[in-house]
XYZ file of C-alpha atoms in Angstrom:
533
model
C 0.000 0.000 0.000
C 1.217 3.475 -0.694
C -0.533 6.608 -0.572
C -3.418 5.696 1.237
C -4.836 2.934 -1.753
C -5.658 -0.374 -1.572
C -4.033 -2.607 -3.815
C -5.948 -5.414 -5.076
C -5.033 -8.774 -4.227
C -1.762 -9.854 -5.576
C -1.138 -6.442 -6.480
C 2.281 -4.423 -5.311
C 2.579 -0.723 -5.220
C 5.664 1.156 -4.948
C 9.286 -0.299 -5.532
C 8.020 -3.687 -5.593
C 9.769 -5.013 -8.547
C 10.095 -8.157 -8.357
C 6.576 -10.040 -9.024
C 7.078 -10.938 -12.576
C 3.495 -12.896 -13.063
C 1.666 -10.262 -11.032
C 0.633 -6.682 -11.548
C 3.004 -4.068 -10.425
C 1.788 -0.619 -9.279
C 3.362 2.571 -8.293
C 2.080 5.908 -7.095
C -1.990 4.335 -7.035
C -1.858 3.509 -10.606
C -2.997 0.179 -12.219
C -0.675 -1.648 -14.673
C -2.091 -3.683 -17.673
C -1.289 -7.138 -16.734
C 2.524 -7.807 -17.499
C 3.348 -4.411 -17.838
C 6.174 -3.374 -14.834
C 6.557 0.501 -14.062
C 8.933 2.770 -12.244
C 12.915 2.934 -12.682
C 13.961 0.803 -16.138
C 15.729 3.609 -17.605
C 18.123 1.296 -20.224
C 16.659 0.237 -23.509
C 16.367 4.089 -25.297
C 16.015 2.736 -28.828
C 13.950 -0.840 -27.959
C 11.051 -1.636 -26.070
C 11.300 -0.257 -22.532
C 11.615 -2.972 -19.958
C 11.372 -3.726 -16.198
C 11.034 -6.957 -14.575
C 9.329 -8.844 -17.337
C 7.003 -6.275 -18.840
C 6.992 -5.187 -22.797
C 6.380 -1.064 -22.778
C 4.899 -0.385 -25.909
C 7.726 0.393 -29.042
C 9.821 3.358 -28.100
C 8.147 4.340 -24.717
C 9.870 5.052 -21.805
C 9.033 4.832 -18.798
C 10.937 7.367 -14.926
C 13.426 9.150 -15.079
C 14.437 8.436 -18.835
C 15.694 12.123 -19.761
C 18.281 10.991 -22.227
C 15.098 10.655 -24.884
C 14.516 14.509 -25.926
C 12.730 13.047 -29.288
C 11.252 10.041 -28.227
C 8.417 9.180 -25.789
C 8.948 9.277 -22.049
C 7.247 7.427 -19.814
C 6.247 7.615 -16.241
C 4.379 5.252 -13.598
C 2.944 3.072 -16.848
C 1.381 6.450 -18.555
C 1.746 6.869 -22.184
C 2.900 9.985 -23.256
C 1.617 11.745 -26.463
C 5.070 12.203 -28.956
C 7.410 14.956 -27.597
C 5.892 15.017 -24.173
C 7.747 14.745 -21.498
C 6.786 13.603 -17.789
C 8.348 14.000 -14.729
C 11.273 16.709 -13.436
C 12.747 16.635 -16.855
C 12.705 20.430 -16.588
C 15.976 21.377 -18.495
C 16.338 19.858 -21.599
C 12.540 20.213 -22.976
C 11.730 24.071 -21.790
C 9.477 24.474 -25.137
C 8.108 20.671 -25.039
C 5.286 19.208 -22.989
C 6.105 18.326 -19.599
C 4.504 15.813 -17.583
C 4.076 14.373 -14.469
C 2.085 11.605 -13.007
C 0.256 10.157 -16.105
C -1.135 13.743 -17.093
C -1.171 15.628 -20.440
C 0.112 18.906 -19.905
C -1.539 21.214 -22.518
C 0.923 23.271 -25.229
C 3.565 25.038 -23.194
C 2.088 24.051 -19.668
C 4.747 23.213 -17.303
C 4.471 20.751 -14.278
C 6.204 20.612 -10.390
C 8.927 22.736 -9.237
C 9.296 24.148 -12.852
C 9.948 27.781 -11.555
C 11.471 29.242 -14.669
C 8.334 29.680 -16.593
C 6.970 32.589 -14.726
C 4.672 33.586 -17.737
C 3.554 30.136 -18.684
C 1.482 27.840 -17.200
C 2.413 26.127 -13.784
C 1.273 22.692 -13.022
C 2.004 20.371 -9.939
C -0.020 16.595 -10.289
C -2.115 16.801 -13.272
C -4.271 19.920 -12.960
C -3.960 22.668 -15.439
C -3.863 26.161 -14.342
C -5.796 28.742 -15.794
C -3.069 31.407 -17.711
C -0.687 32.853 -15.407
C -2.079 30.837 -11.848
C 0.847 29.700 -10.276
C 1.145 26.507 -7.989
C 3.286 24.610 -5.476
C 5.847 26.950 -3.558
C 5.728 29.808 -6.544
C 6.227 32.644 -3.926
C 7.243 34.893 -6.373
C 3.848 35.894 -7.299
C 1.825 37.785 -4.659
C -0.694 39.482 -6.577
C -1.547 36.087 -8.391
C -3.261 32.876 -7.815
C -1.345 30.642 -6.002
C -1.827 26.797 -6.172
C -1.252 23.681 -4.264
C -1.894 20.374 -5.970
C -4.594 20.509 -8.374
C -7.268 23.665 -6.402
C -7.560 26.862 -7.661
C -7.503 29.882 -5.232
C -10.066 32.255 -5.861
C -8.120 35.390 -6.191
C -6.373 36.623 -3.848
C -6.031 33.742 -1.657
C -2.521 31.569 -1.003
C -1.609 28.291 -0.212
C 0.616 26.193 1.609
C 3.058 28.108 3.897
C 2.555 31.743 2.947
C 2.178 32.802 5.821
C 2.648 36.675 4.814
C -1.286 37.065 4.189
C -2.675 36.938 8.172
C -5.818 38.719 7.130
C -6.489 36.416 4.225
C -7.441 32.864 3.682
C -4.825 30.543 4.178
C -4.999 27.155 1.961
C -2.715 23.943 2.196
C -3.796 21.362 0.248
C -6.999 21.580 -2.292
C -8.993 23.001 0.852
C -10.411 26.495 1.288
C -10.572 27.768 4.677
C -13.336 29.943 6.145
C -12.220 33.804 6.283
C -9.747 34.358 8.735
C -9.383 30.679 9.299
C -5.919 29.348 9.393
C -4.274 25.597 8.566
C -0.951 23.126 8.491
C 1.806 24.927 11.174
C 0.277 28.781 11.929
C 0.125 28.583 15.368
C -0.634 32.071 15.888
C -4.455 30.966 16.317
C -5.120 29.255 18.984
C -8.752 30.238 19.005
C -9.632 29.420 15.801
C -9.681 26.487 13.310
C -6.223 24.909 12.804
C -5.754 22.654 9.865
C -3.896 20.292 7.948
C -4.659 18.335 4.179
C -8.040 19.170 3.726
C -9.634 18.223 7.034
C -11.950 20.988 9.080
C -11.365 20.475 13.004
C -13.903 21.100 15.065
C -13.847 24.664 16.955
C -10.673 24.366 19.504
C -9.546 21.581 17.701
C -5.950 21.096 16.573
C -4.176 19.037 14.202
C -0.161 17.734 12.919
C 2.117 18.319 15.615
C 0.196 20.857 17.878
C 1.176 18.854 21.198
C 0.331 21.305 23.796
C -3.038 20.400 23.368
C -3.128 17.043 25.757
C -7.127 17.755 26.058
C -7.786 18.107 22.904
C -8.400 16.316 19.517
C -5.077 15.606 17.910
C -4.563 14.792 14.309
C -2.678 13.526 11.079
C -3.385 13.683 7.329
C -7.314 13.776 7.530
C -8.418 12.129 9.926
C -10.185 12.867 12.974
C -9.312 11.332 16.612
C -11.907 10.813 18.644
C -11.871 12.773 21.968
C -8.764 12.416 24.319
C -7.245 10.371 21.362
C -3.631 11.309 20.119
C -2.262 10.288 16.459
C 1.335 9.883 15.117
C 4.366 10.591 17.126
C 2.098 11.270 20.515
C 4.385 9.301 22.429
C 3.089 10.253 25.672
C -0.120 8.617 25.910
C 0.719 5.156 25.720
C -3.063 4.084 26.722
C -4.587 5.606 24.091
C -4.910 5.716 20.590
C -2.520 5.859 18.277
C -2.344 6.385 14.527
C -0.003 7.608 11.590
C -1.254 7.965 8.178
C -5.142 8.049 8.032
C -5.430 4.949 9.665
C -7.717 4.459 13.087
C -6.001 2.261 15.518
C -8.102 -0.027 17.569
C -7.755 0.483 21.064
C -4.344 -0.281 22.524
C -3.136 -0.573 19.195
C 0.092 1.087 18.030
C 1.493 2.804 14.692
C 4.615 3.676 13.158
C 7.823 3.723 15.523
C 6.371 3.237 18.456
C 9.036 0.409 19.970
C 8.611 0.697 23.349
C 5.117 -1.350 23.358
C 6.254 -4.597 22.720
C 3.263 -6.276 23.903
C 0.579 -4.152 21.901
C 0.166 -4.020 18.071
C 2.500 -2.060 15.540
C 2.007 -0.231 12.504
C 3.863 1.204 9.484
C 2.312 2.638 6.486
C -1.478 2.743 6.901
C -2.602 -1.367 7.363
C -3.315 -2.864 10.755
C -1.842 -5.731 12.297
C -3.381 -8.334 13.955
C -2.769 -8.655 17.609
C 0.560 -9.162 18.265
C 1.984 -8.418 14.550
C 4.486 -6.834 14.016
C 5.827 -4.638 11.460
C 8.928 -3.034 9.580
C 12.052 -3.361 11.521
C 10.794 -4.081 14.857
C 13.474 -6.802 15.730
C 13.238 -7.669 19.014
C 10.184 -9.316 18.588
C 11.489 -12.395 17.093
C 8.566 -15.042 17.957
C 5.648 -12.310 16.853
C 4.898 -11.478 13.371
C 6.958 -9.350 10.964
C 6.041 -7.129 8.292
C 7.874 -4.754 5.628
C 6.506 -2.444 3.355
C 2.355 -2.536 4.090
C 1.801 -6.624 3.953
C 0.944 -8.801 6.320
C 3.591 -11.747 7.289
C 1.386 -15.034 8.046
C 2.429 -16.343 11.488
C 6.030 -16.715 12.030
C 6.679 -15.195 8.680
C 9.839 -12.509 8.636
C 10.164 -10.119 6.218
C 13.655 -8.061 5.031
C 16.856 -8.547 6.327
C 15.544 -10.181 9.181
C 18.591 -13.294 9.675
C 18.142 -13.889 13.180
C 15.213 -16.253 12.593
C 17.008 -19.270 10.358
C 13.810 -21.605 10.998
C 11.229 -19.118 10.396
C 10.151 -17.362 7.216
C 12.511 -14.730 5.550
C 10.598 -12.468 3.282
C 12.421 -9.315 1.062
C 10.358 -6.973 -0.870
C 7.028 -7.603 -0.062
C 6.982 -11.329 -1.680
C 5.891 -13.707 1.031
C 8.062 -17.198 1.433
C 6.548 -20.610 1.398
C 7.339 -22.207 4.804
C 11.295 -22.501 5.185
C 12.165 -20.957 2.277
C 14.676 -17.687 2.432
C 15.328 -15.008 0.362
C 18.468 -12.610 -0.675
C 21.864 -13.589 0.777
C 20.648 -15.971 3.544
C 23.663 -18.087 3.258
C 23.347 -19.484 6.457
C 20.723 -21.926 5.973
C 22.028 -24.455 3.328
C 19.103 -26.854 4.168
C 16.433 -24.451 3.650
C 15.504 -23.244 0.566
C 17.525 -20.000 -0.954
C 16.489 -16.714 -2.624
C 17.714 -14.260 -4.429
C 15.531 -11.615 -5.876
C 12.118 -12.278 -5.133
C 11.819 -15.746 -6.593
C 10.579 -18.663 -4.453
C 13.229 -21.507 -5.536
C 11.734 -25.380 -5.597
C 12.918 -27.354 -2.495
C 16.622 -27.543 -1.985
C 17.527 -25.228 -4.810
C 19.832 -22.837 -4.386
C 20.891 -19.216 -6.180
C 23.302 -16.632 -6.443
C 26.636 -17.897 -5.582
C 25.640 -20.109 -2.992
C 29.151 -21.887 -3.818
C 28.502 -24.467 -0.459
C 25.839 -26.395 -0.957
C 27.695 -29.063 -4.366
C 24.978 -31.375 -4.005
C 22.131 -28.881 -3.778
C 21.019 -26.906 -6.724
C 22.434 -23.294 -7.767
C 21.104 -20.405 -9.397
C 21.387 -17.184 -10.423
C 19.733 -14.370 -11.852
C 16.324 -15.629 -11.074
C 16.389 -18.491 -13.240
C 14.890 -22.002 -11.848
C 17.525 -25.251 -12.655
C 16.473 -28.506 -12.758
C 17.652 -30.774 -9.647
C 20.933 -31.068 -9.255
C 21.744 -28.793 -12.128
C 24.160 -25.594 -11.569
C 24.109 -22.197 -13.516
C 25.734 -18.861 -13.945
C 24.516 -15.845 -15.600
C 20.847 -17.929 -17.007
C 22.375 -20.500 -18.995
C 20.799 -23.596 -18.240
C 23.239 -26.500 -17.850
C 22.390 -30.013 -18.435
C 22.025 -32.606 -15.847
C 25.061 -32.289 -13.270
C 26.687 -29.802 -15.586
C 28.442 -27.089 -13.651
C 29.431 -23.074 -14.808
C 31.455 -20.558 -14.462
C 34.751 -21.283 -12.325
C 33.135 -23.556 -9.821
C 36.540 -25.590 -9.430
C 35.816 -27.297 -6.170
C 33.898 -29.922 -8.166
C 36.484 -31.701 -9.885
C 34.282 -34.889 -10.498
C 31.414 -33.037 -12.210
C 30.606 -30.703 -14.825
C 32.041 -28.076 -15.506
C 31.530 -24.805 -17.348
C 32.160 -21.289 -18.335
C 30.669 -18.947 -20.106
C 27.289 -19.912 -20.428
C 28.241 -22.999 -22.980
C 27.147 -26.154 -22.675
C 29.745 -29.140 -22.147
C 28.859 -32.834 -22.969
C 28.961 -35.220 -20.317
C 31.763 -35.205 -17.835
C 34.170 -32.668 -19.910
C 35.499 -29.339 -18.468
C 35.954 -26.496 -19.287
C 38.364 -23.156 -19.231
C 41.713 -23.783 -17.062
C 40.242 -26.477 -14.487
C 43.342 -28.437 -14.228
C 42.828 -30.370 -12.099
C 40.930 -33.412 -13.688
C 43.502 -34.893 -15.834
C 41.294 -37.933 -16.628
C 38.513 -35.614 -17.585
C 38.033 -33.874 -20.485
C 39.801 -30.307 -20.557
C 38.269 -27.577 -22.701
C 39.299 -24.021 -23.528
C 37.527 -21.211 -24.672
C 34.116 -23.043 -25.371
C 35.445 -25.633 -27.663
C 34.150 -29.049 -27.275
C 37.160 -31.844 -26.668
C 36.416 -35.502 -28.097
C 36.433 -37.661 -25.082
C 39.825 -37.877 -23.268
C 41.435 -35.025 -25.288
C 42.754 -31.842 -23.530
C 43.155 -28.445 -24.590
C 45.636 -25.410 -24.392
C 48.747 -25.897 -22.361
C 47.630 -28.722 -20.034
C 50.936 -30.792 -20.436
C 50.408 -32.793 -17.338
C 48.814 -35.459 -20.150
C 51.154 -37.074 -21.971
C 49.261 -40.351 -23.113
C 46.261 -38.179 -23.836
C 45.595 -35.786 -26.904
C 46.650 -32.696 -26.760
C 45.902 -29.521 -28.339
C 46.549 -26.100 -28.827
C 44.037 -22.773 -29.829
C 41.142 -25.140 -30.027
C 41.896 -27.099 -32.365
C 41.457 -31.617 -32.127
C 44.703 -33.123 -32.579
C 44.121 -36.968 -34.154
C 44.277 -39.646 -31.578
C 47.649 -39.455 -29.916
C 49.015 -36.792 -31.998
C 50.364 -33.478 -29.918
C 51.009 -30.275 -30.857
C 53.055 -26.990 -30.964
C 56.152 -27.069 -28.522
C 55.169 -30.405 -26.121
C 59.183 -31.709 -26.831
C 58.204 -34.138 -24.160
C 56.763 -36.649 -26.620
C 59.567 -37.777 -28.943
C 57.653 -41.354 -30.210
C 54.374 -39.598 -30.631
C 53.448 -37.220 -33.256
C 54.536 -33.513 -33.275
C 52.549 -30.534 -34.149
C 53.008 -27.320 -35.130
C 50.859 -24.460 -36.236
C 47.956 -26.776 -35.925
C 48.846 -28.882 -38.966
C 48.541 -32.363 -38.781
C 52.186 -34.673 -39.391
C 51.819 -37.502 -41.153
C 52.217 -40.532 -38.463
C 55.684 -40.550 -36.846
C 56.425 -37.477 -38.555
C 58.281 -34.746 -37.033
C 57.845 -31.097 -37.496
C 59.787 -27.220 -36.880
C 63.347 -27.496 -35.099
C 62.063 -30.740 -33.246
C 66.358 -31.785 -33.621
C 65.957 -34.823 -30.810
C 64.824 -37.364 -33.269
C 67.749 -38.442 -35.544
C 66.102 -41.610 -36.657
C 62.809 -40.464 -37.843
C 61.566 -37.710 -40.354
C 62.204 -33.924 -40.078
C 59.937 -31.911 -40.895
C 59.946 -27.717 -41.166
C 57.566 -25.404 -41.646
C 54.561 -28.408 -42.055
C 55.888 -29.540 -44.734
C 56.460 -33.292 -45.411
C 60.135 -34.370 -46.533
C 60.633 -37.053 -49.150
C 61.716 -40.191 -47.693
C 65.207 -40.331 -46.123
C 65.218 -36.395 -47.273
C 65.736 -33.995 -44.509
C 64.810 -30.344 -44.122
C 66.114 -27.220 -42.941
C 70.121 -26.759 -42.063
C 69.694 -30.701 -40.902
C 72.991 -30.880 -42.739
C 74.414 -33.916 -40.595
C 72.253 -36.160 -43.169
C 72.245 -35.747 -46.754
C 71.882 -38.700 -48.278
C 70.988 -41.268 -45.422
C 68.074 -43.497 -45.366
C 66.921 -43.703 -41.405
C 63.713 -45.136 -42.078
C 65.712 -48.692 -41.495
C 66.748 -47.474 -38.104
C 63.467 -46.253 -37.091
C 61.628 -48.097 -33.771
C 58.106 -48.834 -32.984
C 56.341 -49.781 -30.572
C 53.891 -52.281 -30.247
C 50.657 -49.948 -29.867
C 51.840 -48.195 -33.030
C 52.585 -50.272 -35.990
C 54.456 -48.641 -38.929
C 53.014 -46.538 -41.551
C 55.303 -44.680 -43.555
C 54.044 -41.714 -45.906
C 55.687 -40.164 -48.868
């Protein structure tokens, strides 16, 4: 709940961005269903995005004032081309200017816009007749003056100008009777004191006027009955007490009152049931929870609440099946894990939860099958790991969201040298290695991902003199011998991948010039002979 609406069920309003199948509200407005408002400032030239909702082709949606000549978009308003919404004040001074899912007419100009003294002035979608000014515009005495969306008949201010004693004085779309007064002039303590468009009775005061203990006290429109006190009354602990339009029940408590541990709390308008509690009351660890206007079920906790392992964790307003946690609760590795406002099946795990090997992982909001890992929303097949988990030397492996067949690994995990080995997203065939892993002699070996036939090796591994050698990923002929390899006198030299003529030999070998070695040449017994021209 913000502002004093009711969300329907399964709605959120206000910074709730993380319900992806639900609505998502902001400032009392209605989304169409999958459509996400309020800070996705990063696709200018593509659909406008947040949390799994399509904005219509080039809209844009808070705080988007990179987009002079494009649409911009505010709390899930479209804006008519070249208008402009919301405190993007100095970059459009002769465009449209919006705020709050209003049109401003031609050349009308909207909150805190106080360089326009000859244009319109417009504060939360009401447009002022030519030359009425609203909202904090003190430089216009003889004017109209305007607070959010009333027009002062003239001669009569609004909201804190407090230089006009003998005329009305007007906070918030409310007129006041003549000589009446409202919101903070205390110089009238016989008449009428308001504050956002409630009338007191006579002798009644409102908003912060405590040295009235006898009287009616009150806070954003509405009235206390008598001898009750509302928000920040902290000296009447048996009475009533409210913040934010809302009536307490008796011996109830709102809003930062933490020295009634016994008696019911409130944040933000909603009423708990006896013995809830809400928004960071934490020393209440066995009573109900609550952040940001919903109610916890029993035992449920809600934000950053980690001193409660076996009861419910909740962040951002998204309520936790039994057990499960959310956001960087690493200290439960048999509960369930969550990152981000997704509820993860039983025994999954996300976001660099690197403890739990047998569990699942996840991260980025993306679900993986049992016993599957993943980095960055790749999903792995079964048992397949990502992205430089090495303490898993007997599983998959992988980086950079690719996909490696069965038991092979991937980018620099040396130590599996039974494995496969992979490089750079390259598949190996089974039992080969890649790049620089020369602890494998009797395996394959290559180099810049390339296969090297069975038992062949390549570029600089001199450890191998009765195996093939490779250089430049070229492929020798069996038992040839390639580039400055000078350790193997009795079988073929080769330079530069090219193969010699038999008994020839290349490149300032000069010890041999007419010798046929082939006679001398040994093989062994996995390896018969075959000689190529």
């Amino acid at each position: 709940m913000f502002n004093n609406t009711t969300c329907p069920k399964q709605y959120y309003m206000f910074n709730n961005t993380t319900c992806p199948k639900q609505y998502y509200m902001s400032n009392n407005t209605t989304c169409p269903k999958q459509y996400y408002m309020f800070n996705n400032t990063t696709c200018p030239k593509q659909y406008y995005m947040s949390n799994n909702t399509t904005c219509p082709k080039q809209y844009y949606m808070s705080n988007n004032t990179t987009c002079p000549k494009q649409y911009y978009m505010f709390n899930n308003t479209t804006c008519p081309k070249r208008y402009y919404m919301f405190n993007n004040t100095s970059t459009c001074p002769k465009q449209y200017y919006m705020s709050n899912n209003t049109t401003c007419p031609k050349q009308y100009y909207m909150f805190n816009n106080t360089t326009c003294p000859k244009q319109y002035y417009m504060f939360n979608n009401t447009t002022c007749p030519k030359q009425y000014y609203m909202f904090n515009n003190t430089t216009c005495p003889k004017q109209y003056y305007m607070s959010n969306n009333t027009t002062c008949p003239k001669l009569y201010y609004m909201s804190n100008n407090t230089t006009c004693p003998k005329q009305y004085y007007m906070f918030n779309n409310t007129t006041c009777p003549k000589l009446y007064y409202m919101s903070n002039n205390t110089t009238c303590p016989k008449q009428y004191y308001m504050f956002n468009n409630t009338t007191c009775p006579k002798q009644y005061y409102m908003f912060n006027n405590t040295t009235c203990p006898k009287q009616y006290y009150m806070f954003n429109n509405t009235t206390c009955p008598k001898l009750y006190y509302m928000s920040n009354n902290t000296t009447c602990p048996k009475l009533y007490y409210m913040s934010n339009n809302t009536t307490c029940p008796k011996l109830y408590y709102m809003s930062n009152n933490t020295t009634c541990p016994k008696l019911y709390y409130m944040s933000n308008n909603t009423t708990c049931p006896k013995q809830y509690y809400m928004f960071n009351n934490t020393t209440c660890p066995k009573q109900y929870y609550m952040f940001n206007n919903t109610t916890c079920p029993k035992q449920y906790y809600m934000s950053n609440n980690t001193t409660c392992p076996k009861q419910y964790y909740m962040s951002n307003n998204t309520t936790c099946p039994k057990q499960y946690y959310m956001s960087n609760n690493t200290t439960c590795p048999k509960q369930y894990y969550m990152s981000n406002n997704t509820t993860c099946p039983k025994l999954y795990y996300m976001s660099n939860n690197t403890t739990c090997p047998k569990l699942y992982y996840m991260s980025n909001n993306t679900t993986c099958p049992k016993l599957y890992y993943m980095s960055n929303n790749t999903t792995c097949p079964k048992q397949y790991y990502m992205s430089n988990n090495t303490t898993c030397p007997k599983q998959y492996y992988m980086s950079n969201n690719t996909t490696c067949p069965k038991q092979y690994y991937m980018s620099n995990n040396t130590t599996c040298p039974k494995q496969y080995y992979m490089s750079n997203n390259t598949t190996c065939p089974k039992l080969y290695y890649m790049s620089n892993n020369t602890t494998c002699p009797k395996q394959y070996y290559m180099s810049n991902n390339t296969t090297c036939p069975k038992l062949y090796y390549m570029f600089n591994n001199t450890t191998c003199p009765k195996q093939y050698y490779m250089s430049n990923n070229t492929t020798c002929p069996k038992q040839y011998y390639m580039s400055n390899n000078t350790t193997c006198p009795k079988q073929y030299y080769m330079s530069n991948n090219t193969t010699c003529p038999k008994q020839y030999y290349m490149s300032n070998n000069t010890t041999c010039p007419k010798v046929s070695l082939i006679t001398h040449l040994k093989y062994s017994t996995d390896h018969p002979p075959k000689i190529q021209y």
